[in-house]
PDB file of N, CA and C in Angstrom:
ATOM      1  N   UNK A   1      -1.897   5.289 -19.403  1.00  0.00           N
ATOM      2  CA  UNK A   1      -2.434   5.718 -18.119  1.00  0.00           C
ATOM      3  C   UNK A   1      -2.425   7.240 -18.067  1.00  0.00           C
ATOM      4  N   UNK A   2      -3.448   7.816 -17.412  1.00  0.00           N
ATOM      5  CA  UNK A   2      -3.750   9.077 -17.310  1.00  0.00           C
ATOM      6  C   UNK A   2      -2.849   9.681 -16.541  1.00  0.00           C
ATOM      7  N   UNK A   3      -1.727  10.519 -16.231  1.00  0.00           N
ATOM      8  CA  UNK A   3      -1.167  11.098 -15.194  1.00  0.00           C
ATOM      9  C   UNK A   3      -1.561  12.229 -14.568  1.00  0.00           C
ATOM     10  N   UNK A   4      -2.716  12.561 -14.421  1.00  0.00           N
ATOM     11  CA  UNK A   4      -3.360  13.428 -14.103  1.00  0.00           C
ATOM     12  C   UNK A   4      -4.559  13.394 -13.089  1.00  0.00           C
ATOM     13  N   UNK A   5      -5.368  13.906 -12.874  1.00  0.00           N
ATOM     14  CA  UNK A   5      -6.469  13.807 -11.744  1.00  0.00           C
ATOM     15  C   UNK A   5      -7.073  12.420 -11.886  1.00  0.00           C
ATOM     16  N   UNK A   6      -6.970  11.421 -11.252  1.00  0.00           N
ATOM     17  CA  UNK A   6      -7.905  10.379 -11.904  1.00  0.00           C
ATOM     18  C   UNK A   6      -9.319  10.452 -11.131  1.00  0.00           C
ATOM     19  N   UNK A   7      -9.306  10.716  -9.944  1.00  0.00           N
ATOM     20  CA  UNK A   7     -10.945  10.901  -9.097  1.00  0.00           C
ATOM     21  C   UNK A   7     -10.741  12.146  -9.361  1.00  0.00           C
ATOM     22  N   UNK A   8     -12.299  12.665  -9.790  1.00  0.00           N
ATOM     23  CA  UNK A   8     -12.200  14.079 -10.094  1.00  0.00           C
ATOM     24  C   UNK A   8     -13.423  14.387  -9.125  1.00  0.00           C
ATOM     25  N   UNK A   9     -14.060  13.499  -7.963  1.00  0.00           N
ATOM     26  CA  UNK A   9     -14.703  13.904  -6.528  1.00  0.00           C
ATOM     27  C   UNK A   9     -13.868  14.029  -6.121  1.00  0.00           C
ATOM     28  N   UNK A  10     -12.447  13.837  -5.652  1.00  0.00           N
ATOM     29  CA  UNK A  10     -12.027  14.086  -4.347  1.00  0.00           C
ATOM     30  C   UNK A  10     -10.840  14.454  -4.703  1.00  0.00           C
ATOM     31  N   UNK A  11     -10.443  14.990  -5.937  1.00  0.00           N
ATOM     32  CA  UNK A  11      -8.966  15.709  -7.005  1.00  0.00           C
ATOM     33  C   UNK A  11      -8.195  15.032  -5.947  1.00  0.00           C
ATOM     34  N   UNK A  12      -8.312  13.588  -6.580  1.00  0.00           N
ATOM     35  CA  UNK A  12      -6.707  12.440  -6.408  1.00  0.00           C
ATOM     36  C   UNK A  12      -6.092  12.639  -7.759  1.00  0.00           C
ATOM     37  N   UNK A  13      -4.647  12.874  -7.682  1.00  0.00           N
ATOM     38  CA  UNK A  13      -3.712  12.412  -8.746  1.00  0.00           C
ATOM     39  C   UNK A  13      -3.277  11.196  -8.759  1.00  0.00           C
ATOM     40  N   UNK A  14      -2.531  10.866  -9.833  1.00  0.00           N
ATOM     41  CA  UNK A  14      -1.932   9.800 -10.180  1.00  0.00           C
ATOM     42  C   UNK A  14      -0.585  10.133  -9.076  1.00  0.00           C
ATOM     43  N   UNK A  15      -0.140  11.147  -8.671  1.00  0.00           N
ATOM     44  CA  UNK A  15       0.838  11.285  -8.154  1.00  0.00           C
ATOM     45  C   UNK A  15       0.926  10.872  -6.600  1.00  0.00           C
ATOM     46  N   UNK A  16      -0.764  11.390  -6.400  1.00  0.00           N
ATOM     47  CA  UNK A  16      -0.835  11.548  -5.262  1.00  0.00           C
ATOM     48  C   UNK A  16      -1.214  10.148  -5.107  1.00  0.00           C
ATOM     49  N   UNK A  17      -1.715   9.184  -5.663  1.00  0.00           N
ATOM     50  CA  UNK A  17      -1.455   7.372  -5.628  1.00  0.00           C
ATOM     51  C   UNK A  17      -0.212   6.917  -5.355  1.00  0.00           C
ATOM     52  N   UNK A  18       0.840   7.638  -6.230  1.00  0.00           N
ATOM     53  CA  UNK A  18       2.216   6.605  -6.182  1.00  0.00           C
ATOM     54  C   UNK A  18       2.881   7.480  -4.823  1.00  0.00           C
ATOM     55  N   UNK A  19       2.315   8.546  -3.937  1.00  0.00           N
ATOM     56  CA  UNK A  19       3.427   9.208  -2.968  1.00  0.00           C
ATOM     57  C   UNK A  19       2.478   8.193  -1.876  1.00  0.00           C
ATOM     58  N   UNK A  20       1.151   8.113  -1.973  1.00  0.00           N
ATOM     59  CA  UNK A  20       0.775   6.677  -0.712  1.00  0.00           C
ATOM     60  C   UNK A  20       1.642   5.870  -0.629  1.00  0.00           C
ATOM     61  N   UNK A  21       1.511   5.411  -1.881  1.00  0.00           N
ATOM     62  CA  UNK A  21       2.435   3.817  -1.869  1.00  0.00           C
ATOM     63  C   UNK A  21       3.835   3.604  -2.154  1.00  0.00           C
ATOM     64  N   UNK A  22       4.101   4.873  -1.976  1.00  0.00           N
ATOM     65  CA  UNK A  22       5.817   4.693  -1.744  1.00  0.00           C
ATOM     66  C   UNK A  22       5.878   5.192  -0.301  1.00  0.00           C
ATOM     67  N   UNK A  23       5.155   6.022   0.031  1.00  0.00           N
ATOM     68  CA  UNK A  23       5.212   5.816   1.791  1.00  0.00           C
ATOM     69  C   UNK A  23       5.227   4.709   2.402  1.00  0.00           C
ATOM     70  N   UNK A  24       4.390   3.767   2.168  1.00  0.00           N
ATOM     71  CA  UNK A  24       4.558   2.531   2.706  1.00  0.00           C
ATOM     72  C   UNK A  24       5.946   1.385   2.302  1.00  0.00           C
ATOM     73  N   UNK A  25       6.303   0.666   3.229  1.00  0.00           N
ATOM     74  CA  UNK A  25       7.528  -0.489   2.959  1.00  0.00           C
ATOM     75  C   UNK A  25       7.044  -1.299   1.759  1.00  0.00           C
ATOM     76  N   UNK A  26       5.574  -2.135   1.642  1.00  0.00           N
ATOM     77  CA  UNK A  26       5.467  -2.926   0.389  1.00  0.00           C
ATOM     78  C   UNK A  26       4.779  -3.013   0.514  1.00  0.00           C
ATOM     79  N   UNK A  27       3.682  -3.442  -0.756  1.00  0.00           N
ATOM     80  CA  UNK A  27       3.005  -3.828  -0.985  1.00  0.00           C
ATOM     81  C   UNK A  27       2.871  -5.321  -1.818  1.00  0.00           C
ATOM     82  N   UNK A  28       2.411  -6.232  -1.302  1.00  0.00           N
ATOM     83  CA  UNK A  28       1.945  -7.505  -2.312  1.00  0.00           C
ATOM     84  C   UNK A  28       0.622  -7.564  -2.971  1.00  0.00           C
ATOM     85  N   UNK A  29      -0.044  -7.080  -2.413  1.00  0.00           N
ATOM     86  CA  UNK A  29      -1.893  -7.080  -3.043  1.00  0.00           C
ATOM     87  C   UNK A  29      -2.252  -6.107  -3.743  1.00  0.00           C
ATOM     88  N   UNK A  30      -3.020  -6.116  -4.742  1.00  0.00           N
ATOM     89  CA  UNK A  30      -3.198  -4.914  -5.377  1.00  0.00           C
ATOM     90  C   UNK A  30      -4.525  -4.100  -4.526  1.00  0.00           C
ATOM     91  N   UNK A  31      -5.006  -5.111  -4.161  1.00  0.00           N
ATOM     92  CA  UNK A  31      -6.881  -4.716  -2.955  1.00  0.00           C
ATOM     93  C   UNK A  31      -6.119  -3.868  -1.689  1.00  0.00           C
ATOM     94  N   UNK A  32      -5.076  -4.258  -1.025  1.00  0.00           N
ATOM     95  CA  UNK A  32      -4.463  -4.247   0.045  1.00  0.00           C
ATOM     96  C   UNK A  32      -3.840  -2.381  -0.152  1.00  0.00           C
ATOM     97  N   UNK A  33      -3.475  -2.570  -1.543  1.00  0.00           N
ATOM     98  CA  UNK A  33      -2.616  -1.237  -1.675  1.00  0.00           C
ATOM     99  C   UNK A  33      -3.817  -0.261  -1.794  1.00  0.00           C
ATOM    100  N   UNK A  34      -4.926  -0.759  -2.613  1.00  0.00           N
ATOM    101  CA  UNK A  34      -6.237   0.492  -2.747  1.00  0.00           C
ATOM    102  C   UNK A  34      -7.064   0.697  -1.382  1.00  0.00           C
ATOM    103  N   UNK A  35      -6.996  -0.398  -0.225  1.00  0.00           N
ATOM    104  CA  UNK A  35      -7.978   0.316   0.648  1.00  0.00           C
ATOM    105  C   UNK A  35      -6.614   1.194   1.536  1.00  0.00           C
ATOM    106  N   UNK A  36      -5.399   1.400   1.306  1.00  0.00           N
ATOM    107  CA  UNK A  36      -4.533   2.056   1.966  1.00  0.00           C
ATOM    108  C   UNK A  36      -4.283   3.513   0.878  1.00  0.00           C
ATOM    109  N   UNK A  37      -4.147   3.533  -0.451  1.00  0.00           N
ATOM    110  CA  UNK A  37      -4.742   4.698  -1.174  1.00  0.00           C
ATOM    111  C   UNK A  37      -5.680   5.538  -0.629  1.00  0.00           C
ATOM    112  N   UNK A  38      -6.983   4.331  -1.253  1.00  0.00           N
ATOM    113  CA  UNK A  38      -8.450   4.912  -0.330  1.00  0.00           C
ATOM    114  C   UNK A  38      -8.374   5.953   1.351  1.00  0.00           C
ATOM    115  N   UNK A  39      -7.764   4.910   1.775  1.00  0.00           N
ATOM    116  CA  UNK A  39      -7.809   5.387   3.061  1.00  0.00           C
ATOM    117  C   UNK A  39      -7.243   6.885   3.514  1.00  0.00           C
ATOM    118  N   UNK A  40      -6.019   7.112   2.458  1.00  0.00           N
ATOM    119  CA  UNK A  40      -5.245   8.385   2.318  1.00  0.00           C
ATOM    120  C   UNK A  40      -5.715   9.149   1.958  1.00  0.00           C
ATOM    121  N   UNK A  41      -6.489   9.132   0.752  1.00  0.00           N
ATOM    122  CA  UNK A  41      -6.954  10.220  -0.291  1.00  0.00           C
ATOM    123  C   UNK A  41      -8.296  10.452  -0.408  1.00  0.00           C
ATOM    124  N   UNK A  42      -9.198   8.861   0.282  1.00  0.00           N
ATOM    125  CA  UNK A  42     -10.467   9.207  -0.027  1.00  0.00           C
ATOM    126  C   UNK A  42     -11.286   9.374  -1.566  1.00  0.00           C
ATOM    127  N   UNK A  43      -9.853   8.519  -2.638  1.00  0.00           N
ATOM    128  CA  UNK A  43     -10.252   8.238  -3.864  1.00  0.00           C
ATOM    129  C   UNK A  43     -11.616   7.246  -3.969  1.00  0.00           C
ATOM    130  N   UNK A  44     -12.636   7.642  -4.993  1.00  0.00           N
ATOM    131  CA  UNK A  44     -13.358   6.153  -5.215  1.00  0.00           C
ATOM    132  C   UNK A  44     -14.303   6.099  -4.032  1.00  0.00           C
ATOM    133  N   UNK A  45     -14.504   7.331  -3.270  1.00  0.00           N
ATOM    134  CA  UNK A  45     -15.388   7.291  -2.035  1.00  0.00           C
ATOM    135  C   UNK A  45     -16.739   8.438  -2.530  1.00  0.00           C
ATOM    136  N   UNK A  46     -16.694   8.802  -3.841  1.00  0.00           N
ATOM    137  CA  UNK A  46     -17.842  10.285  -4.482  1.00  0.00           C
ATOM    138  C   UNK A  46     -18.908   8.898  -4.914  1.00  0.00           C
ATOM    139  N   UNK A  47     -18.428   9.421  -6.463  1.00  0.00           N
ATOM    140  CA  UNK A  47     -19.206   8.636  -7.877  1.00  0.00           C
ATOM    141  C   UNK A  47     -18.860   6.750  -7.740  1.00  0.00           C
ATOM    142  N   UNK A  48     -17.614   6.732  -7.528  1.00  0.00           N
ATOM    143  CA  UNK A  48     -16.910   5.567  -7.327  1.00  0.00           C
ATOM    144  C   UNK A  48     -16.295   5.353  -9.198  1.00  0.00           C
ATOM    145  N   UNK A  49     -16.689   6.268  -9.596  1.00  0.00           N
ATOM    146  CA  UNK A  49     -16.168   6.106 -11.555  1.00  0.00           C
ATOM    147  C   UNK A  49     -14.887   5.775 -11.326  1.00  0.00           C
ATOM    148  N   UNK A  50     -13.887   6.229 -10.782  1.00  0.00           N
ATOM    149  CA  UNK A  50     -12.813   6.134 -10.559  1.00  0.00           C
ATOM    150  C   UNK A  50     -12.089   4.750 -10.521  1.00  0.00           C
ATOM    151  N   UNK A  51     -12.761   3.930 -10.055  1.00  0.00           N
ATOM    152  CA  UNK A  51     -12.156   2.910  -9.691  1.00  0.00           C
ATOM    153  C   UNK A  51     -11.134   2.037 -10.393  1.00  0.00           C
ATOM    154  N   UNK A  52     -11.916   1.554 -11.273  1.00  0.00           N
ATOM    155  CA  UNK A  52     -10.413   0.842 -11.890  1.00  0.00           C
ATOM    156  C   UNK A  52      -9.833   1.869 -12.418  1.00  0.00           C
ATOM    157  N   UNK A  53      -9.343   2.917 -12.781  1.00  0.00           N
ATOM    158  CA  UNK A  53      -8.548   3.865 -13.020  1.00  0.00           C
ATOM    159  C   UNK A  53      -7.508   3.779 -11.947  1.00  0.00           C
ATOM    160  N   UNK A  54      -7.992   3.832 -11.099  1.00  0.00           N
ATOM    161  CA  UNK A  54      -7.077   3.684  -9.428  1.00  0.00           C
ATOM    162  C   UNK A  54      -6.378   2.624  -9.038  1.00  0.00           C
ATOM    163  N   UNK A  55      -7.088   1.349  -9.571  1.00  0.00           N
ATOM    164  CA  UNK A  55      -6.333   0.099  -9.957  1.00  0.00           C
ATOM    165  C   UNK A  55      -5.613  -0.007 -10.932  1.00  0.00           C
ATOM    166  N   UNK A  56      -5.464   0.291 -11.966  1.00  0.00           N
ATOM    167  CA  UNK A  56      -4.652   0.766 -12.757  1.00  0.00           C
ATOM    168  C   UNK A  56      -3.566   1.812 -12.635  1.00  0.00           C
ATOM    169  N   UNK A  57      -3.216   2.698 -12.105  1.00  0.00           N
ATOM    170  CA  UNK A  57      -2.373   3.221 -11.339  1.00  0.00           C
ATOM    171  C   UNK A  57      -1.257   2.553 -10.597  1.00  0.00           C
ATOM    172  N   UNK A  58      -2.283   1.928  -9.780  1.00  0.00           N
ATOM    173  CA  UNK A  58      -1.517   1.341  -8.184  1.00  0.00           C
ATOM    174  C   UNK A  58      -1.159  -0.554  -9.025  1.00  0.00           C
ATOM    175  N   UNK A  59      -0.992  -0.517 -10.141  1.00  0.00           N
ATOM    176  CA  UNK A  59      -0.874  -1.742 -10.977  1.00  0.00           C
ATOM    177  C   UNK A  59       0.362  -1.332 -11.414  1.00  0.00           C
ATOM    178  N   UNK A  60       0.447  -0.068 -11.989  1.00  0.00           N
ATOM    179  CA  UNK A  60       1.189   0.434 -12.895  1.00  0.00           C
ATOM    180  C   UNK A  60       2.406   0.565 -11.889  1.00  0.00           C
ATOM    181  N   UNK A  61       2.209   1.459 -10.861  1.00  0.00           N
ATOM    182  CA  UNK A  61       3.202   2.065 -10.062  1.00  0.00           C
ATOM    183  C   UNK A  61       3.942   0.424  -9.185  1.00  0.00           C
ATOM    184  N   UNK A  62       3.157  -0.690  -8.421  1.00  0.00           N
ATOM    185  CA  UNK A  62       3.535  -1.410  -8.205  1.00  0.00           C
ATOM    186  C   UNK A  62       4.476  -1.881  -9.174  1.00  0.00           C
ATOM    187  N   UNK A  63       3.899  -2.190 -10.575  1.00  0.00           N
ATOM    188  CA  UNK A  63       4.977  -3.360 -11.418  1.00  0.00           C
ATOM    189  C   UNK A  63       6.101  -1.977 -11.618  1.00  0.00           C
ATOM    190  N   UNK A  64       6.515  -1.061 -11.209  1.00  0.00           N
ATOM    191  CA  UNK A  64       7.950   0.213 -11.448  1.00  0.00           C
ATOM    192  C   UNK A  64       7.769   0.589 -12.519  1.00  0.00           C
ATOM    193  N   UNK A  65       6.270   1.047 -13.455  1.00  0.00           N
ATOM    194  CA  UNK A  65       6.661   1.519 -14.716  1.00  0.00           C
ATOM    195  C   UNK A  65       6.377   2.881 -14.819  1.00  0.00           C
TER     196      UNK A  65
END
């Protein structure tokens, strides 16, 4: 996984994915956690290239790796 800019429309980090979703208490859904990403950062809202990159992230960061 890239740890670095993954939307490069709207310069989201990988970091700035896992500080959403550790703001929040939990997550169970992986859809649930990206439109609350989305909603923060506005990732995946340009080109939309991003996307599974962003799912992948919020995959990664959910399972604690």
């Amino acid at each position: 996984m890239e740890y670095g800019l993954i939307c490069k429309c709207k310069k989201v980090s990988y970091s700035d994915v896992e500080r959403v979703l550790h703001q929040e208490k939990k997550f169970d859904d992986v859809t649930k956690a990206f439109e609350e990403v989305q909603k923060e950062t506005q990732c995946s809202t340009g080109c939309g290239g991003c996307y599974n990159k962003i799912l992948d992230a919020i995959s990664e960061i959910m399972m604690g790796k």
